[in-house]
Short mmCIF file of C-alpha atoms in Angstrom, two decimals:
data_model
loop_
_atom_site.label_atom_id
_atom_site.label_comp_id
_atom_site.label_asym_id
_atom_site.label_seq_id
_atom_site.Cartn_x
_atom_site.Cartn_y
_atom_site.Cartn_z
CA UNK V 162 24.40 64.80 10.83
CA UNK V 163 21.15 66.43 8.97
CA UNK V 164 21.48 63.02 6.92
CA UNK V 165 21.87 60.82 10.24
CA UNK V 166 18.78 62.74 12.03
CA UNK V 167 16.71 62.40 8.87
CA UNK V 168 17.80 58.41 8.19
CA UNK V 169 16.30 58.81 11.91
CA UNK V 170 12.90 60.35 11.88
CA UNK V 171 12.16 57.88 8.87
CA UNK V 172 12.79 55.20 10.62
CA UNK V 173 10.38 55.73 13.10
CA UNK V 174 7.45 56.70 11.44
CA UNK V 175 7.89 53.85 9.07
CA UNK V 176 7.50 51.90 12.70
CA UNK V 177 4.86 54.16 14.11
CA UNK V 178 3.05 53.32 10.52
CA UNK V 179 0.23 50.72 12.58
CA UNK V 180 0.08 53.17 15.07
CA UNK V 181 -1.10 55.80 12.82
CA UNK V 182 -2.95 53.95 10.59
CA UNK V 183 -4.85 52.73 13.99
CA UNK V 184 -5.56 56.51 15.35
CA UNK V 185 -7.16 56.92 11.74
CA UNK V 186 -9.62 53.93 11.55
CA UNK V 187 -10.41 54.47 15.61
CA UNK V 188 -9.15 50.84 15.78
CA UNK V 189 -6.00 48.59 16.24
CA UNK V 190 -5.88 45.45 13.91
CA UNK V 191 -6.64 42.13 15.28
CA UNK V 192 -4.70 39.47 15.38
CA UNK V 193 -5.58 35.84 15.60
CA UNK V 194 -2.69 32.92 16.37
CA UNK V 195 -3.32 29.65 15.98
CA UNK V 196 -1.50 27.21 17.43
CA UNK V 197 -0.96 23.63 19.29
CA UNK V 198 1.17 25.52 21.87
CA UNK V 199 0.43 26.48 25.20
CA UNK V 200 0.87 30.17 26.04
CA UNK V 201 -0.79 33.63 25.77
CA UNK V 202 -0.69 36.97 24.16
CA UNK V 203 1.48 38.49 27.14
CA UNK V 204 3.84 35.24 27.52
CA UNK V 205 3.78 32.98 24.19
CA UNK V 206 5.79 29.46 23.51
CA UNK V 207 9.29 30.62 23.65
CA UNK V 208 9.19 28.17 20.08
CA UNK V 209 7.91 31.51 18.84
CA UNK V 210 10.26 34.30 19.66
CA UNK V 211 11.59 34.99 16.20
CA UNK V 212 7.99 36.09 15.55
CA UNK V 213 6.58 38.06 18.53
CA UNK V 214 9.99 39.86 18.72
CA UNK V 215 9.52 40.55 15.00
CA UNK V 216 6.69 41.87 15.21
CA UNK V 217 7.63 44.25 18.36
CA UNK V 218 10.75 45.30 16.24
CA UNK V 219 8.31 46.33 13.26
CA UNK V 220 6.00 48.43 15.88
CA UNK V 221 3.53 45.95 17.13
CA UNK V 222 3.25 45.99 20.89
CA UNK V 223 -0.12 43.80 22.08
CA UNK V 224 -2.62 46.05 23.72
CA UNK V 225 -0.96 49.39 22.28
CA UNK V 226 -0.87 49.12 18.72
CA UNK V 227 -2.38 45.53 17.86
CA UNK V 228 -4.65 43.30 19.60
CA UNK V 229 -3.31 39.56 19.69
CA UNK V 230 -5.40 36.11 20.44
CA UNK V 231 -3.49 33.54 21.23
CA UNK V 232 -5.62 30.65 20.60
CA UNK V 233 -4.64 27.16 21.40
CA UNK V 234 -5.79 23.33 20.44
CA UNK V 235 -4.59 21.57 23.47
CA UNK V 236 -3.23 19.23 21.09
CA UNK V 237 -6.46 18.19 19.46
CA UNK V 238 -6.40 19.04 15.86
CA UNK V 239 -10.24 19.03 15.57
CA UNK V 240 -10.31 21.88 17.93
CA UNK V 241 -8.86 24.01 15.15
CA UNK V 242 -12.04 24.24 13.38
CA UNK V 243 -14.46 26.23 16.42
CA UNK V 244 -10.79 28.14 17.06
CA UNK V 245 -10.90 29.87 13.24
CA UNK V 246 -14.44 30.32 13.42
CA UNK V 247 -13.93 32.11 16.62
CA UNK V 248 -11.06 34.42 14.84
CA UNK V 249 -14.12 35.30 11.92
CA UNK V 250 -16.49 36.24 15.03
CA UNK V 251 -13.77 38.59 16.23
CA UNK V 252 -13.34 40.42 12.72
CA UNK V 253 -9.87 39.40 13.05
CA UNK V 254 -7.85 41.35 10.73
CA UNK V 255 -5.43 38.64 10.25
CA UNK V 256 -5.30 35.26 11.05
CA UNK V 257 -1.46 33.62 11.23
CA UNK V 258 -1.15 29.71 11.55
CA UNK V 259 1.52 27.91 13.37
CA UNK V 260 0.70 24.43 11.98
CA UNK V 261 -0.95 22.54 8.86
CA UNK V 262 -4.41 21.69 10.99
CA UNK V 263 -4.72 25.18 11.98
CA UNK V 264 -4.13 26.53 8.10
CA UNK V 265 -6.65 24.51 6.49
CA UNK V 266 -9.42 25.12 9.59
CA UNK V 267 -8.89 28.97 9.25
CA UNK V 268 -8.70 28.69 4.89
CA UNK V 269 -12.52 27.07 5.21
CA UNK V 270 -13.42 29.38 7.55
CA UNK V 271 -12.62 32.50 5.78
CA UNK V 272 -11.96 33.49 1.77
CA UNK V 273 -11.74 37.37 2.96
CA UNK V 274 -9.35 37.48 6.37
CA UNK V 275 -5.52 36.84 5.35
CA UNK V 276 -4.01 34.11 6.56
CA UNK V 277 -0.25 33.89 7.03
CA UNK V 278 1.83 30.65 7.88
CA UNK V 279 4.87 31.16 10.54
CA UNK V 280 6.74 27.83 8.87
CA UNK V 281 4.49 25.16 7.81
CA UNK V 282 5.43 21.78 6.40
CA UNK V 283 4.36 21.71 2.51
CA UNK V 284 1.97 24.02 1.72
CA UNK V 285 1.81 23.12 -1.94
CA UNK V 286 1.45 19.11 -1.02
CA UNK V 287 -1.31 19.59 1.46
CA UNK V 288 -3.69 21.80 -0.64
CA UNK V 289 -3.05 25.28 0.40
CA UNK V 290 -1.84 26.79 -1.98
CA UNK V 291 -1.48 26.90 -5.58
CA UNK V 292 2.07 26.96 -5.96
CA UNK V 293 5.20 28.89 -4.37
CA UNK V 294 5.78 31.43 -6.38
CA UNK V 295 1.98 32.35 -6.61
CA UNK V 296 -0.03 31.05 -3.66
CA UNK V 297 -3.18 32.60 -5.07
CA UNK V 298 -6.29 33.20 -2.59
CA UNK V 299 -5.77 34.54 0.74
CA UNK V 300 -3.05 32.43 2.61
CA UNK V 301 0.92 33.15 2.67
CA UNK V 302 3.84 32.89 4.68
CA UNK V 303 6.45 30.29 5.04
CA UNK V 304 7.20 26.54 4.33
CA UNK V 305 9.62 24.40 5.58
CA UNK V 306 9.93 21.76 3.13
CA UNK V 307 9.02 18.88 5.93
CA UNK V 308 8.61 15.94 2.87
CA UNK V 309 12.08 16.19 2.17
CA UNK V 310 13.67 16.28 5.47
CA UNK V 311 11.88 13.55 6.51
CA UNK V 312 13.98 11.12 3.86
CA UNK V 313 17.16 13.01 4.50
CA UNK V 314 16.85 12.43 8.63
CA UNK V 315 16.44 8.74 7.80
CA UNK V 316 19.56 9.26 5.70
CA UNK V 317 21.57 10.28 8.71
CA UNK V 318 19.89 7.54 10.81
CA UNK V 319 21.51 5.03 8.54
CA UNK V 320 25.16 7.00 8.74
CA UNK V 321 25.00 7.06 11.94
CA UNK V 322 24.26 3.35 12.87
CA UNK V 323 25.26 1.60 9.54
CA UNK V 324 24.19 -1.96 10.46
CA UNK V 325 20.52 -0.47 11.26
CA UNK V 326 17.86 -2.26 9.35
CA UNK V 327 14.73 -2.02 11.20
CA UNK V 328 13.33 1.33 11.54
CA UNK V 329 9.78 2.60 13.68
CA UNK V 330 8.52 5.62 12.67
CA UNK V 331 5.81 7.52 14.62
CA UNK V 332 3.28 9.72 12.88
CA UNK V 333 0.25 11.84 13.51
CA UNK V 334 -1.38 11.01 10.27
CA UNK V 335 -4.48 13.74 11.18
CA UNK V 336 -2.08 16.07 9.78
CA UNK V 337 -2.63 16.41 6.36
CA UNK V 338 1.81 16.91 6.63
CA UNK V 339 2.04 13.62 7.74
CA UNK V 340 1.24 11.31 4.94
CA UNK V 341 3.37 13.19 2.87
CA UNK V 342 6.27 12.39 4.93
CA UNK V 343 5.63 9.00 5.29
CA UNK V 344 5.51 8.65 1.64
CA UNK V 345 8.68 10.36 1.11
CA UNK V 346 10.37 7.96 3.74
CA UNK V 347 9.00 4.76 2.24
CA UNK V 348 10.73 5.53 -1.09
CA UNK V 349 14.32 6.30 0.62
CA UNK V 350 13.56 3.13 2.61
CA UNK V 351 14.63 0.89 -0.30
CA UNK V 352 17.59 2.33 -0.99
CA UNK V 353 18.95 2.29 2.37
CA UNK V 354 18.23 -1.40 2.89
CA UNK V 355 15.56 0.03 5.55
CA UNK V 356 12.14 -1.72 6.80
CA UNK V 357 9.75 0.73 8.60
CA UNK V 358 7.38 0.41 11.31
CA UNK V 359 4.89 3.08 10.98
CA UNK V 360 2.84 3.60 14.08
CA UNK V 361 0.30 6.09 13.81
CA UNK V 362 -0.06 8.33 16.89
CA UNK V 363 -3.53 10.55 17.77
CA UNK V 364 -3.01 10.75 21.24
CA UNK V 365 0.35 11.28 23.64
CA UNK V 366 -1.48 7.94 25.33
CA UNK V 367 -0.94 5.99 22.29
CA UNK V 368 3.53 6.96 22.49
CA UNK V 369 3.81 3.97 25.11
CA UNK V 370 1.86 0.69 23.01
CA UNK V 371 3.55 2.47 19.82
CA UNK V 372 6.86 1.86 21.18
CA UNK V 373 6.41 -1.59 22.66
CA UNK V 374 5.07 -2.70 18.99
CA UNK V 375 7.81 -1.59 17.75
CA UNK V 376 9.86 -3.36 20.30
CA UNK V 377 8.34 -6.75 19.33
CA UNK V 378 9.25 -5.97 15.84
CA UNK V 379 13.33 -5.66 16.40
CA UNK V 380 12.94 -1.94 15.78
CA UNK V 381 16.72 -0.80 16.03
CA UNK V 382 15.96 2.94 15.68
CA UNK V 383 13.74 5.72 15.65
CA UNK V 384 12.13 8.66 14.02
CA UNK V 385 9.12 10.54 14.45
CA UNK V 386 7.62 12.63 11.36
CA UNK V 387 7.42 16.66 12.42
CA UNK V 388 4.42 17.72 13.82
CA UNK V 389 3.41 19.64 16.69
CA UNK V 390 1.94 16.69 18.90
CA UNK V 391 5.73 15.14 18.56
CA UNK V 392 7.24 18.65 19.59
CA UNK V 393 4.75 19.15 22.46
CA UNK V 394 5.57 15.59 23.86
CA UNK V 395 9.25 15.42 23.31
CA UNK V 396 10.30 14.38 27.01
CA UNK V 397 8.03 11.29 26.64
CA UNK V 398 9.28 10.33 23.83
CA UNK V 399 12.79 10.64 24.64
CA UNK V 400 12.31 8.92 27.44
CA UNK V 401 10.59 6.34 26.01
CA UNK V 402 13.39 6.36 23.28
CA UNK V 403 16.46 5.84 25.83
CA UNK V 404 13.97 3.19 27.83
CA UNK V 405 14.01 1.10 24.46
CA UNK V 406 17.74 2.28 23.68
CA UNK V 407 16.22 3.23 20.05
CA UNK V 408 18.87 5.99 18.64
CA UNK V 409 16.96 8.27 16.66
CA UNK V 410 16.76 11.21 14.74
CA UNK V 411 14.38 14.26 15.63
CA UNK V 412 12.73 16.91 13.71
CA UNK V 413 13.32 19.38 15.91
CA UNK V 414 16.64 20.78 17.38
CA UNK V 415 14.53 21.31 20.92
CA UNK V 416 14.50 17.13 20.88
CA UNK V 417 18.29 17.30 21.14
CA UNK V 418 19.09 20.20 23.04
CA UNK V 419 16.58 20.23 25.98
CA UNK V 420 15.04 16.66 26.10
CA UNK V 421 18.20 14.46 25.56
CA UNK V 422 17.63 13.18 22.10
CA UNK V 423 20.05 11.57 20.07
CA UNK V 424 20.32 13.82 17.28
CA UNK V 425 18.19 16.52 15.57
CA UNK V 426 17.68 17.80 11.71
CA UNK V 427 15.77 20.61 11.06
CA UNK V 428 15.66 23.95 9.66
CA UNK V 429 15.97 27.43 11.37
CA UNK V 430 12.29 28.41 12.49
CA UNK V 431 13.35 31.38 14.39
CA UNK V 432 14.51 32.91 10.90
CA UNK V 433 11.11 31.76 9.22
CA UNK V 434 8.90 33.10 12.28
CA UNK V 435 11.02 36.45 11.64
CA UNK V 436 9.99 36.51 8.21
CA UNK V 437 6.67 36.08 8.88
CA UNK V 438 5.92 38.98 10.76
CA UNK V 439 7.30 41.24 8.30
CA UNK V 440 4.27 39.01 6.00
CA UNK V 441 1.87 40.37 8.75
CA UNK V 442 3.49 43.76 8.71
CA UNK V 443 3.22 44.13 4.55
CA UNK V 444 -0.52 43.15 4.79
CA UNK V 445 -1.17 44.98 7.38
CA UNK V 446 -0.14 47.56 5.54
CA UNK V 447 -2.21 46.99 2.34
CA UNK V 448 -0.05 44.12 0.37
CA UNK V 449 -2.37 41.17 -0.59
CA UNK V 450 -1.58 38.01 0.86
CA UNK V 451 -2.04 36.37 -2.46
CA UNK V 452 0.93 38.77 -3.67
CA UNK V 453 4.08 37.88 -1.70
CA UNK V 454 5.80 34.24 -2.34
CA UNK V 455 5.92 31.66 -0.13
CA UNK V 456 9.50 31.61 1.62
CA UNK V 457 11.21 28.44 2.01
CA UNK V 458 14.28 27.77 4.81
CA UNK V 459 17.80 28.48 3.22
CA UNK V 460 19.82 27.39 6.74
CA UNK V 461 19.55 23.46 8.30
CA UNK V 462 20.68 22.39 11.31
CA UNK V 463 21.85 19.34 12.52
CA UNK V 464 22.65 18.41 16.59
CA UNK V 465 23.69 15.41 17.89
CA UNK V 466 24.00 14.79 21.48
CA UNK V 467 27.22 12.91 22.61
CA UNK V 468 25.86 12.20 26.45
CA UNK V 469 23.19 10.01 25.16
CA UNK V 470 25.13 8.60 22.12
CA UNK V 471 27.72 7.35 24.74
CA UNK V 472 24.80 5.93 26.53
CA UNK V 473 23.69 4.20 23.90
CA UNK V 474 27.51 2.94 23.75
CA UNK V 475 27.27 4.51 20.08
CA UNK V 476 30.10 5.75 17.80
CA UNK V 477 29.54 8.59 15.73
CA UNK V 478 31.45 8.74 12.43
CA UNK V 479 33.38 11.08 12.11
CA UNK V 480 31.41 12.23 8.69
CA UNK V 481 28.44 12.80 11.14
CA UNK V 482 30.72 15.61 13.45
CA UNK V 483 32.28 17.45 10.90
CA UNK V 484 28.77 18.85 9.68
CA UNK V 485 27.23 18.96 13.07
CA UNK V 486 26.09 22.16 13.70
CA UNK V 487 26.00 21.86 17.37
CA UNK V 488 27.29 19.07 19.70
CA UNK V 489 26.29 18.68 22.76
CA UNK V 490 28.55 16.94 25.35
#
């Protein structure tokens, strides 16, 4: 029991640790979140649960024991720039980064404050860090190896409708993740006896004139490359999706699940956002960001969505169910 009520009491201070260290300095740290999301410090994107709850599990309660400001783009990337500035005015004692726009805005802003990514695309590809193992300077966190899952989604594009030849692909080539992704996708393309149509999206205005150019080209299916603007606008472009019957492939489970989209491959962000705040926790604490590795995802998911595949009047092989890790009926 002595053992038990020790195991206890350590426990607890270890998560009374920003707490304490706040009393000392007469301050709480500051925290800075960047994102294209809509939400607040008291009621953030549900998108990022894993990593508010984190950080409440590790002792971090807004208000009490750190001070959180939830800064958002309203979808325009450029924004990003005035919104890291704003988190060096503050003396923000950490500045974490929900997408590649936001990381490179807050890495010119500041060589001092660290800077920790939630789950960004490829950190390596876009210039943000050095390499994995080492990311060097002040930015770490998590990566989500976006290049590569953008070629194996057009994989299961092609399983799913073999005779499919004719592909559009939407991007939002401002983020510096997008080219990348388009790259890797034009050298599966070949391959899988693919042509794409790469429209390039900067505003949710441009989804509807994307989609009838693609129309006019005997596009036969659909993907979009994963960034936020795609995430954010989901229900349009599901819609327009079904309006076209275009079966596609998402980047994002949330197409699938809550916006009736064909089928979804991605990886599990709630587990990277989780990791991340133990990031935020370790430098809070003293570690320097240029210390800990850059985490990549270990567990995919793949949904498919059998109301709108029957819609489409589309079969799914068989091949395609087995590995499903959700289906939605």
């Amino acid at each position: 029991m002595r053992l038990i009520g020790l195991a206890v009491i350590l426990a607890v201070g270890l998560i009374l640790v920003p707490l304490a260290e706040a009393q000392r300095t007469g301050k709480i740290p500051q925290l800075c979140f960047l994102t294209f999301d809509p939400g607040t410090a008291q009621s953030p994107s549900a998108r990022f649960d894993g990593f508010f709850h984190g950080l409440r599990d590790l002792g971090y309660v807004h208000g009490q024991t750190i001070t959180i400001n939830y800064l958002v783009a309203d979808g325009r990337s450029e924004r990003f720039l005035e919104l890291a500035a704003e988190c060096v005015r503050l003396k923000a004692d950490i500045i974490v980064v929900s997408t590649t726009p936001a990381a490179h805005a807050a890495k010119n802003a500041t060589r001092t404050i660290p800077i920790v990514m939630i789950a960004l695309g490829d950190p390596v590809g876009t210039g943000l860090v050095d390499n994995l193992a080492r990311p060097g300077g002040n930015l770490t966190g998590m990566s989500q190896m976006t290049s590569g899952l953008a070629a194996k989604r057009l994989e299961v594009l092609k399983e799913a409708v073999p005779a499919i030849s004719r592909v559009l692909v939407l991007s939002y080539l401002v983020d510096p993740i997008a080219p990348l992704q388009v790259k890797a996708l034009k050298e599966a393309a070949p391959s899988l006896g693919v042509t794409l149509l790469i429209r390039d999206i900067r505003t949710a205005d441009d989804l509807p004139a994307a989609f009838d150019a693609g129309v006019r080209e005997h596009a036969e299916g659909l993907l979009t490359t994963a960034e936020s603007i795609f995430r954010l606008q989901r229900a349009r472009v599901t819609e327009l999706a079904a309006r076209h019957r275009l079966p596609a492939v998402y980047p994002y489970a949330a197409f699938a699940k809550d916006s009736g989209g064909l089928m979804a491959y991605d990886v599990n962000e709630s587990d990277l956002h989780k990791r991340a705040a133990t990031y935020v926790d370790r430098i809070l604490k003293g570690a320097k960001p240029s210390e800990p590795a850059v985490q990549q995802p270990t567990t995919f998911n793949l949904v498919i969505n059998m109301k709108t595949a029957k819609a489409l009047g589309l079969t799914i092989p068989q091949s395609l169910l087995v590995r499903a890790d959700e289906i939605i009926q």
